[in-house]
């Protein structure tokens, strides 16, 4: 379960990026996060991924309060939360295989398990045959699927995506969203920040709307 309780986030020398944001998501829920550029979407996701800490308030993921999580538990938390970015963030000089393997290498998984898990992740995104390619040999849609394979390879229960289709055309965007629905179908909790309102409307999932750092709408609150 994900819970925000009166969360504020202020960056130095800026106004508030998030102001008094509260909501809950159940395990296995899939939701979209929309709002204008600068509304606070990326900030909200970064708080969940522990790339930032809130200025005030509580962010709770699976019972862990991230505001006070001891440093030593950060790597464990990061493995529970897969993150996907608009610009893919792949290592350009490494193969698809190595890019996807990275979280498992960092986690110190035995070599023999890494190959099996990486291929399972590549299979899920339909890229099993491209494991030796480097990212520059792939299309944008394929590069994003590598990013997704990397995000799911450690089998995190929570997936966060920050404008994952921002650089993709509508057909490829739909394919990426359909891929997310498959993870949703097997119980993964997903929160996807996106500008793509036509896709959001066509998919009937809970939708949060941020405006100037405030949560102004929740289509499916509990
Ligand atoms: N690292 C940062 N340092 C300072 N200000 C930031 C930083 N990241 C975001 N902001 C500011 O916080 C606000 C929310 O930004 P962001 O979360 O990126 O919104 P969105 O993802 O919805 O475009 C904006 O005013 C932005 O300029
Ligand atoms: Mg953003």
Short mmCIF file of C-alpha atoms in Angstrom, two decimals, residues 64 72-81:
data_model
loop_
_atom_site.label_atom_id
_atom_site.label_comp_id
_atom_site.label_asym_id
_atom_site.label_seq_id
_atom_site.Cartn_x
_atom_site.Cartn_y
_atom_site.Cartn_z
CA UNK A 64 7.72 1.72 5.66
CA UNK A 72 20.86 1.30 5.32
CA UNK A 73 17.37 0.37 4.13
CA UNK A 74 17.41 2.61 1.05
CA UNK A 75 18.89 -0.02 -1.30
CA UNK A 76 16.22 -2.50 -0.22
CA UNK A 77 13.49 0.08 -0.83
CA UNK A 78 14.86 0.92 -4.27
CA UNK A 79 14.64 -2.72 -5.24
CA UNK A 80 10.95 -2.73 -4.26
CA UNK A 81 10.20 0.18 -6.57
#
